[in-house]
Every structure is written in C-alpha cells, then in structure tokens.
mmCIF file of C-alpha atoms in Angstrom:
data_model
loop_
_atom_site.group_PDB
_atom_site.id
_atom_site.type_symbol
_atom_site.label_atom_id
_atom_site.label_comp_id
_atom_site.label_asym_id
_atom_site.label_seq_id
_atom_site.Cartn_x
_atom_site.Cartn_y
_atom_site.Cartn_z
ATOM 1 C CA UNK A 1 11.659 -21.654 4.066
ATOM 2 C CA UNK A 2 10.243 -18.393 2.486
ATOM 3 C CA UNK A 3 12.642 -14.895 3.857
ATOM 4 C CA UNK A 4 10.997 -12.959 6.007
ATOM 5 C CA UNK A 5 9.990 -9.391 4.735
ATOM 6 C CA UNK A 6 11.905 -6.730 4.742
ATOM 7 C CA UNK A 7 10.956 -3.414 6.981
ATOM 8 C CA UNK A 8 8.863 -1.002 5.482
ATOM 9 C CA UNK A 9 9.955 2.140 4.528
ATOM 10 C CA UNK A 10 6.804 4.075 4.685
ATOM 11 C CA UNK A 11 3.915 3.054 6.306
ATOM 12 C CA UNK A 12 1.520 0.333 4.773
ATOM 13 C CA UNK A 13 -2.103 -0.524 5.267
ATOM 14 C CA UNK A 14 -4.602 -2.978 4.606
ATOM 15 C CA UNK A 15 -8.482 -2.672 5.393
ATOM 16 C CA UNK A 16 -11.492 -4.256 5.795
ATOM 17 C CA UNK A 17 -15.124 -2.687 6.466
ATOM 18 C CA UNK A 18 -18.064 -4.930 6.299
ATOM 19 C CA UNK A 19 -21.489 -3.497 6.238
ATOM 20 C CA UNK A 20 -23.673 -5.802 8.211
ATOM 21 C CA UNK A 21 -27.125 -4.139 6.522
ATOM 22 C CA UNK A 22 -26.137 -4.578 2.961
ATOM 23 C CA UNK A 23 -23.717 -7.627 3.347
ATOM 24 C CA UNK A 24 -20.986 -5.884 1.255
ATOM 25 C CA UNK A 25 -17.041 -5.775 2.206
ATOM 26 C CA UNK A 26 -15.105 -3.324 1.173
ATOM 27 C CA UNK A 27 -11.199 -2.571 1.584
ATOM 28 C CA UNK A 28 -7.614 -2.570 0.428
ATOM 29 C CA UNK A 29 -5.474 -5.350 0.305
ATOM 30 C CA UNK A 30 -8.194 -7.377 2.624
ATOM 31 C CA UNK A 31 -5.668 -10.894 2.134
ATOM 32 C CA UNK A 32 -2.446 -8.931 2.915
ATOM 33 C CA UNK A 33 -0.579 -11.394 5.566
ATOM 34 C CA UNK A 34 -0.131 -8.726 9.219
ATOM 35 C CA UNK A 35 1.516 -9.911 12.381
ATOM 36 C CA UNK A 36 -1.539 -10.370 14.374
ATOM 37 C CA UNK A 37 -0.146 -8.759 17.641
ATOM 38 C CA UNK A 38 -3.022 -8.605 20.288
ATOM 39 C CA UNK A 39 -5.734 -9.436 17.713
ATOM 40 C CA UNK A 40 -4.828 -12.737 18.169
ATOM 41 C CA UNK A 41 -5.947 -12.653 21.501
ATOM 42 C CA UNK A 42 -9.722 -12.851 20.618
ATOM 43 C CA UNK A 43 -9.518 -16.152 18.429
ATOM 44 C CA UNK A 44 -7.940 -17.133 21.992
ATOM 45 C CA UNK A 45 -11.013 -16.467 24.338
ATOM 46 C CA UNK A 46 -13.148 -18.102 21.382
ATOM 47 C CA UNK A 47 -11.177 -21.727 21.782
ATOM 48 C CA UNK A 48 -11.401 -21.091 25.399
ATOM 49 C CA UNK A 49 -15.180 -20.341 25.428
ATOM 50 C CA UNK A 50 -16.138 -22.998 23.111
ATOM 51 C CA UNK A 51 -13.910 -25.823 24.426
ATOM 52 C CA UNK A 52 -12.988 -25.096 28.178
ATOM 53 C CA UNK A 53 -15.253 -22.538 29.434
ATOM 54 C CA UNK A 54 -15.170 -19.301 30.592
ATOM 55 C CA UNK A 55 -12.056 -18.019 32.366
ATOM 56 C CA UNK A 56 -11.363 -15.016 34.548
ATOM 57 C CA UNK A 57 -8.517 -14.190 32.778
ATOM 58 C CA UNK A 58 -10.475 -13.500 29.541
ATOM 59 C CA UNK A 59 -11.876 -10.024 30.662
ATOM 60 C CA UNK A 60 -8.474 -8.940 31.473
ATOM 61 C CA UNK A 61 -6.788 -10.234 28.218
ATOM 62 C CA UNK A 62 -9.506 -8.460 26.345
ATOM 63 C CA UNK A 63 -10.419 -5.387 28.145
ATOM 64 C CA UNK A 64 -6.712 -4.027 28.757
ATOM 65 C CA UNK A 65 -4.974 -6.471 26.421
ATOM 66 C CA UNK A 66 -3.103 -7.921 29.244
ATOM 67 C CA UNK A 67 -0.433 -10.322 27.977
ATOM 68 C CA UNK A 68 0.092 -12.689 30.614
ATOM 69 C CA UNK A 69 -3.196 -13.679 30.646
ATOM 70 C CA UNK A 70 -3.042 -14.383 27.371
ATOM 71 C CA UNK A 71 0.515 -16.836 27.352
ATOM 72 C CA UNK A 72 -1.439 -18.699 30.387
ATOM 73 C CA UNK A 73 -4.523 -19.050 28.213
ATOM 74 C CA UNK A 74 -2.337 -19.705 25.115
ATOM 75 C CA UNK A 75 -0.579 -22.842 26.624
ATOM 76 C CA UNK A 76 -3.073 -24.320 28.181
ATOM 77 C CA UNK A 77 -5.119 -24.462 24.938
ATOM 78 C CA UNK A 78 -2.594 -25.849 22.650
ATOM 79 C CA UNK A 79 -0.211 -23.163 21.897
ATOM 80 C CA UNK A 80 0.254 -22.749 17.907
ATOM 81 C CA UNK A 81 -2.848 -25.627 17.468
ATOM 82 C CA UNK A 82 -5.585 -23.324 19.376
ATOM 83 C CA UNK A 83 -4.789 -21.534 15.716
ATOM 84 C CA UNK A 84 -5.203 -24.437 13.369
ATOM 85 C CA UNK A 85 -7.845 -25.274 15.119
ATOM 86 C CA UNK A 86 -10.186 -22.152 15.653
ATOM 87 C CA UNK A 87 -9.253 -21.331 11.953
ATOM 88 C CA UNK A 88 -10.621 -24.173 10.705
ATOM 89 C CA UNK A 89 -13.880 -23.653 12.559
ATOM 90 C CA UNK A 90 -14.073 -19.722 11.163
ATOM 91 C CA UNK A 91 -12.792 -20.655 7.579
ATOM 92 C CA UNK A 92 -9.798 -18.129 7.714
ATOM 93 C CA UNK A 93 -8.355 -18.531 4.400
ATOM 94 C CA UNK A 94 -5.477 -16.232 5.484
ATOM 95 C CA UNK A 95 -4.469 -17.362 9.616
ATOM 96 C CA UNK A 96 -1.708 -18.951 10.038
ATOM 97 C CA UNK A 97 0.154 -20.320 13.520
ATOM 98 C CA UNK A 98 3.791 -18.662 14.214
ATOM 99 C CA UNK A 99 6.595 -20.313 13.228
ATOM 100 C CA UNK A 100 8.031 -20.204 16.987
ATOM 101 C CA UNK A 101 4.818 -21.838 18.747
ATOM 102 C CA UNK A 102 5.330 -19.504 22.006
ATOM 103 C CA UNK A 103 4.752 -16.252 20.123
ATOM 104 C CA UNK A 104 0.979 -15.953 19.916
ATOM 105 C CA UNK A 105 1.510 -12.472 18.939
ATOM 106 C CA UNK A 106 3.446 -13.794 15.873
ATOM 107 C CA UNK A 107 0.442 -15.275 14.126
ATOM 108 C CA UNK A 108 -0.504 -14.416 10.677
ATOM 109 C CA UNK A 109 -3.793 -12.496 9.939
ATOM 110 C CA UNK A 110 -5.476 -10.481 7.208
ATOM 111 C CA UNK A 111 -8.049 -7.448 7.671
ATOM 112 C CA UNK A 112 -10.403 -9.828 5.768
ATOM 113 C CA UNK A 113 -10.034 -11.988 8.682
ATOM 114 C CA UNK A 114 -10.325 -10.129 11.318
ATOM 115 C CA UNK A 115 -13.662 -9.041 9.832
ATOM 116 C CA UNK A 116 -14.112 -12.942 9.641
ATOM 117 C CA UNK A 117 -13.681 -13.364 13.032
ATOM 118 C CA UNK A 118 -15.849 -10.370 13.780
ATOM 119 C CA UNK A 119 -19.078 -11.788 11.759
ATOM 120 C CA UNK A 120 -18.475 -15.383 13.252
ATOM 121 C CA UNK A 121 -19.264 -13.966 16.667
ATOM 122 C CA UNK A 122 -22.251 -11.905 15.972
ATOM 123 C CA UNK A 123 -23.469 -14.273 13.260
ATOM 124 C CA UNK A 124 -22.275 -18.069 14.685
ATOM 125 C CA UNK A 125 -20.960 -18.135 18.033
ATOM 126 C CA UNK A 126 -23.276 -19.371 20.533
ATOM 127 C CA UNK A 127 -25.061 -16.571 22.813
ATOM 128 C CA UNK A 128 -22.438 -17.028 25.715
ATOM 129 C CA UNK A 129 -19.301 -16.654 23.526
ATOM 130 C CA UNK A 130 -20.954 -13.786 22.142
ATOM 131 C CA UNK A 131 -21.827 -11.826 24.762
ATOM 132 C CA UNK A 132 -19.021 -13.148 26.951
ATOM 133 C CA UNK A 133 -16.662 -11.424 24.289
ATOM 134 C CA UNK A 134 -18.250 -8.762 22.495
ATOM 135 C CA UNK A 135 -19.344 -7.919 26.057
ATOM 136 C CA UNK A 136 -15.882 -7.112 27.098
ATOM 137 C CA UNK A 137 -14.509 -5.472 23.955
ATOM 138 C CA UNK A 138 -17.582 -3.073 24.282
ATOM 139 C CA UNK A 139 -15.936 -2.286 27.858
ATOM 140 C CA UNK A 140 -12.447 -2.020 26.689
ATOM 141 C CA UNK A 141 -10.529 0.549 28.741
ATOM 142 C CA UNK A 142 -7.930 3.722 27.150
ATOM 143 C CA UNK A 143 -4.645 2.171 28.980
ATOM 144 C CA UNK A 144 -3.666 -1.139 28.220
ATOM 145 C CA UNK A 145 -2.191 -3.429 30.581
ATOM 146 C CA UNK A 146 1.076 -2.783 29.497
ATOM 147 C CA UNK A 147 1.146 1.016 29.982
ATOM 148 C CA UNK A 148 -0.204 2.021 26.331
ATOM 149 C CA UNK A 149 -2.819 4.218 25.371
ATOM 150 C CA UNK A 150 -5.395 1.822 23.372
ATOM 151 C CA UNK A 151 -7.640 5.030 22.384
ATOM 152 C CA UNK A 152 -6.591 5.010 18.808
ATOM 153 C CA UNK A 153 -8.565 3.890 15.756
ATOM 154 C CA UNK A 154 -11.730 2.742 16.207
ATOM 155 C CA UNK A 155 -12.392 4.496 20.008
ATOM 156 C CA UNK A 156 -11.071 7.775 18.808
ATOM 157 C CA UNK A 157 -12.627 7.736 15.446
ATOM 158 C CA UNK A 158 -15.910 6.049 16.086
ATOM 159 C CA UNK A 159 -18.872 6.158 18.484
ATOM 160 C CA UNK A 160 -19.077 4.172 21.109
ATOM 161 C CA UNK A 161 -17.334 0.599 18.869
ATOM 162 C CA UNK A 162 -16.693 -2.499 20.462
ATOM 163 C CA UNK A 163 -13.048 -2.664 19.941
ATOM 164 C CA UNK A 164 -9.608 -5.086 20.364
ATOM 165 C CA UNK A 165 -6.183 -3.044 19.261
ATOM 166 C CA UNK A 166 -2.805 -4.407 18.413
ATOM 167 C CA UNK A 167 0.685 -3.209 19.018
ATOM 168 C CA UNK A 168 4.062 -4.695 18.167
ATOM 169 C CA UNK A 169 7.843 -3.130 17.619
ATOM 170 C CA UNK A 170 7.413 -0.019 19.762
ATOM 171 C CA UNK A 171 9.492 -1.262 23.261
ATOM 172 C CA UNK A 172 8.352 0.511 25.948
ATOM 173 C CA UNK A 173 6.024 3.396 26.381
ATOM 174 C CA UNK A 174 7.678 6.871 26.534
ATOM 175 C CA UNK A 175 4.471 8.044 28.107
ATOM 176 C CA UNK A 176 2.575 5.528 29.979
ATOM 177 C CA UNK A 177 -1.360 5.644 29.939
ATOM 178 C CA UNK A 178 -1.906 6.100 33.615
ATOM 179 C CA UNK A 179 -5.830 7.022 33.323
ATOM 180 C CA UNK A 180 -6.638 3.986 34.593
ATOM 181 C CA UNK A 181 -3.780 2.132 35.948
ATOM 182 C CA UNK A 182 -3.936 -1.154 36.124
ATOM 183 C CA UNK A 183 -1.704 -4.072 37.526
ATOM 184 C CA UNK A 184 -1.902 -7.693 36.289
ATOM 185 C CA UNK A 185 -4.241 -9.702 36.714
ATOM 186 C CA UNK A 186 2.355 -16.156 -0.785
ATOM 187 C CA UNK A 187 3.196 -13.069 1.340
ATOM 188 C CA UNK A 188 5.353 -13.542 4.261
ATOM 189 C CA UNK A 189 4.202 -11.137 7.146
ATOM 190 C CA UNK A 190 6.134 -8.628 8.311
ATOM 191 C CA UNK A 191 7.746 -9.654 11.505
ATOM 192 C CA UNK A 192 10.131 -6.447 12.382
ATOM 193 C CA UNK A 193 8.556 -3.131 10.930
ATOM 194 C CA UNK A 194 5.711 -1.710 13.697
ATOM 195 C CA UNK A 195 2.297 -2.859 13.685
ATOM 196 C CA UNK A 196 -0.830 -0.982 15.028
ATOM 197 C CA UNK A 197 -4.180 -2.640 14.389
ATOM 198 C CA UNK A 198 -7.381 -1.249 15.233
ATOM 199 C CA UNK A 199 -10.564 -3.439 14.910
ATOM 200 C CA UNK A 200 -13.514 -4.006 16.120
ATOM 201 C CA UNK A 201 -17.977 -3.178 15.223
ATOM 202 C CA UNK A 202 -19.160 0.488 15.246
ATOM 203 C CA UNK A 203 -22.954 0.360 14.620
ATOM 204 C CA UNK A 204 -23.958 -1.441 11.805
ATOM 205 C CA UNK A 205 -19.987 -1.705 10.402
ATOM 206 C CA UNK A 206 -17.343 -4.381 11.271
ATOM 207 C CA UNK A 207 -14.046 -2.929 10.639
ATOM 208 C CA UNK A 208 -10.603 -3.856 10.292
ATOM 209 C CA UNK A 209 -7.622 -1.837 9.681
ATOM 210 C CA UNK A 210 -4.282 -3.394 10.221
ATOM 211 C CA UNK A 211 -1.005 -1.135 9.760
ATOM 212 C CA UNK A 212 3.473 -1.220 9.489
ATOM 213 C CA UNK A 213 5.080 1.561 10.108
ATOM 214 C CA UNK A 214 9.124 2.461 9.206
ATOM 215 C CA UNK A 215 11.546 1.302 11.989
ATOM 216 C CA UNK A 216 11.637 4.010 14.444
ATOM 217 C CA UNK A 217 8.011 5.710 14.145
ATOM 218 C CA UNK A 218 6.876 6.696 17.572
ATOM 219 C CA UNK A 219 3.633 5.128 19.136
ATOM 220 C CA UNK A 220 2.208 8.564 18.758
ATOM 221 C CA UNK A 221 2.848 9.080 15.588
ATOM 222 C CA UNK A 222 1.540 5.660 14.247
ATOM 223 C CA UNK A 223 -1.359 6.542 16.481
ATOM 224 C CA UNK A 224 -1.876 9.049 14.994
ATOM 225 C CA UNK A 225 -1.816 8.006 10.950
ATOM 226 C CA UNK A 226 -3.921 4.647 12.418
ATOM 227 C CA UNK A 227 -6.886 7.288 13.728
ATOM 228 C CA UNK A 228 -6.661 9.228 10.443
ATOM 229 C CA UNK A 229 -7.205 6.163 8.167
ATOM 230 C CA UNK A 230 -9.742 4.764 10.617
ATOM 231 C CA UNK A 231 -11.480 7.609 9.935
ATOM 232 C CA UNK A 232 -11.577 7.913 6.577
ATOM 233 C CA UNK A 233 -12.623 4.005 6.092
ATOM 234 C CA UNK A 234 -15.448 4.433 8.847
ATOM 235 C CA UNK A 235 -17.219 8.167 7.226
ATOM 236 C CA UNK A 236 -20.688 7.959 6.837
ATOM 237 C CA UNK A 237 -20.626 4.393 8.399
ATOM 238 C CA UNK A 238 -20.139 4.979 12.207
#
C-alpha cells in the first residue's frame, strides 16, 4: 500500500479553468490527486438522478452542503461503487473511491475533474439532471449546513457562478455563519493537511480550484488565499 502524504508546509494549489467558447483548459497541476471533501457530493446527486430519481435530500446536500444528507444518499447508492461507477460514465482519469468505503469525503479528485464533471452536466447529462443540479448550485446559500461560511472562491470572486465548495481539517467553526441558519434536513492525496475547494461555472468559464493548507491555518485565512487565487484564475473570464 502506497504512504499517505505528508502535511503540507505551505499551502498548495491545483487549477482548472475551462473556457466553454473556445474549448481550451487551462491550469496548474490539473491531475494533482485532492481529497474531494464536499465536491464529491455532486457526482452523488448525478448516480442518484440518473439511476434512482430525484430525492429531496439532494437540494439540501447541494445548496448548504449538508452532510447527512449526503451519508443517507451515499449508502443507499452503493457507498465507494456510486464512485467506480459514475467515473466510469464521466471518464475521470483521476477519481478514485476512499480506501475506508464510509468516507465519501475521502475520495480522490483532480481540478481536471471537477471541470470534467462540470462539462458532463452542461454538455451530457440529460435535461432533468441538469437543471435538477446546476439548478441548485446556482441557488447555493453563504452558510453551510454545518455552520461555515461557503462565500469564498467562486461567490466572492465571481458574478453570480453556480457553485459547490469543499472543506476538510478545520474542526469546528470559530465563527459560525448564522446569515441564514439552517437545521438539517501515482500521487497519493493528501488526507490530513486542510482542504478548501471552490468550483463551480461563472459565465462562459467552468472552474476548478482545489487547495491544502499547513496544519493549523484558520478557515479564514485559507478563505482568504482560496478567494485571492480564484481571482486571479477567473480575470477577464467572469
């Protein structure tokens, strides 16, 4: 079994930015394995849109990242196989399950997947998983579920994007996003440094940025550095 990598000790980034008018990608380190955190949780409400049907708790999962929806929606579609499967359907060359089936957050992604993922449901999916989706992201709200701002990135560096954040290795907020409270409803990744992922479509742009951080960094702070490089990747685009 391959050792899991080491904690960063500065922050590291990977990103992907696909322009959906001239077909070109652009980025750094767009195959770089990330701990998917939440991001996993749209490949999720694809295999249970295309196999199962729509599901109440899919605007939740999606809209405030809620995490029990997405365990209840997780098991019930196969666990670790609902990501064999769906990323055989997309062609993600870089998805893999977690080794520990029950940690959906665990899964392996790359910004050049996410974008993947992205252009399979404006360019593939069928109508209903498209708008059912997309729909939701476009109506994702500041506080998450779970008591964290989700206004970084893409929502605080961008116009009006459709967006789905990810979070891992910060415990519990210091501050918690009370704006809208509400209750619920090959590389190795990186499984212990801090993640923050931003993704999502502004305009005509699919974009992907997926970040570590050095044990310790405050939510704020890798807020912060995510919103910078979001909008530095996303000038002149969005």
């Amino acid at each position: 079994m391959a050792l899991l990598a080491t904690p960063v000790p500065t922050t590291t980034a990977s990103y992907a930015v696909y322009d959906r008018i001239t077909h070109t990608l652009t980025g750094r380190d767009v195959h770089k394995p990330f701990r998917s955190a939440s991001l996993v949780k749209i490949l999720i409400a694809i295999e249970q849109l295309e196999t199962r049907g729509d599901d109440p708790r899919i605007e939740p999962m999606l809209r405030v990242s809620d995490d029990s929806a997405a365990s209840e929606l997780w098991v019930e579609n196969g666990w670790d196989q609902l990501v064999v499967r769906t990323a055989e359907r997309l062609r993600l060359r870089d998805t893999r399950p977690p080794e520990k089936r029950g940690m959906w957050g665990y899964t392996a992604v790359s910004a050049h997947d996410v974008v993947k993922i992205y252009r399979y449901l404006l360019e593939e999916a069928h109508p209903r998983v498209r708008h059912t989706i997309m729909g939701h992201l476009h109506r994702a709200e500041k506080c998450a579920a779970d008591g964290f701002d989700q206004s970084f990135g893409l929502p605080s560096a961008t116009w009006r994007p459709a967006f789905k954040q990810g979070w891992s290795g910060f415990g519990d907020p210091v501050k918690p996003c009370v704006d809208r409270p509400r209750p619920r409803a090959r590389w190795e990744p990186d499984l212990k440094s801090p993640a923050l992922h931003t993704s999502g479509t502004c305009l005509f742009s699919i974009v992907a940025v997926l970040t570590l951080h050095p044990e310790g960094t405050s939510y704020a702070k890798a807020s912060k550095r995510v919103t910078g490089l979001t909008e530095e990747v996303t000038k002149h685009r969005c």
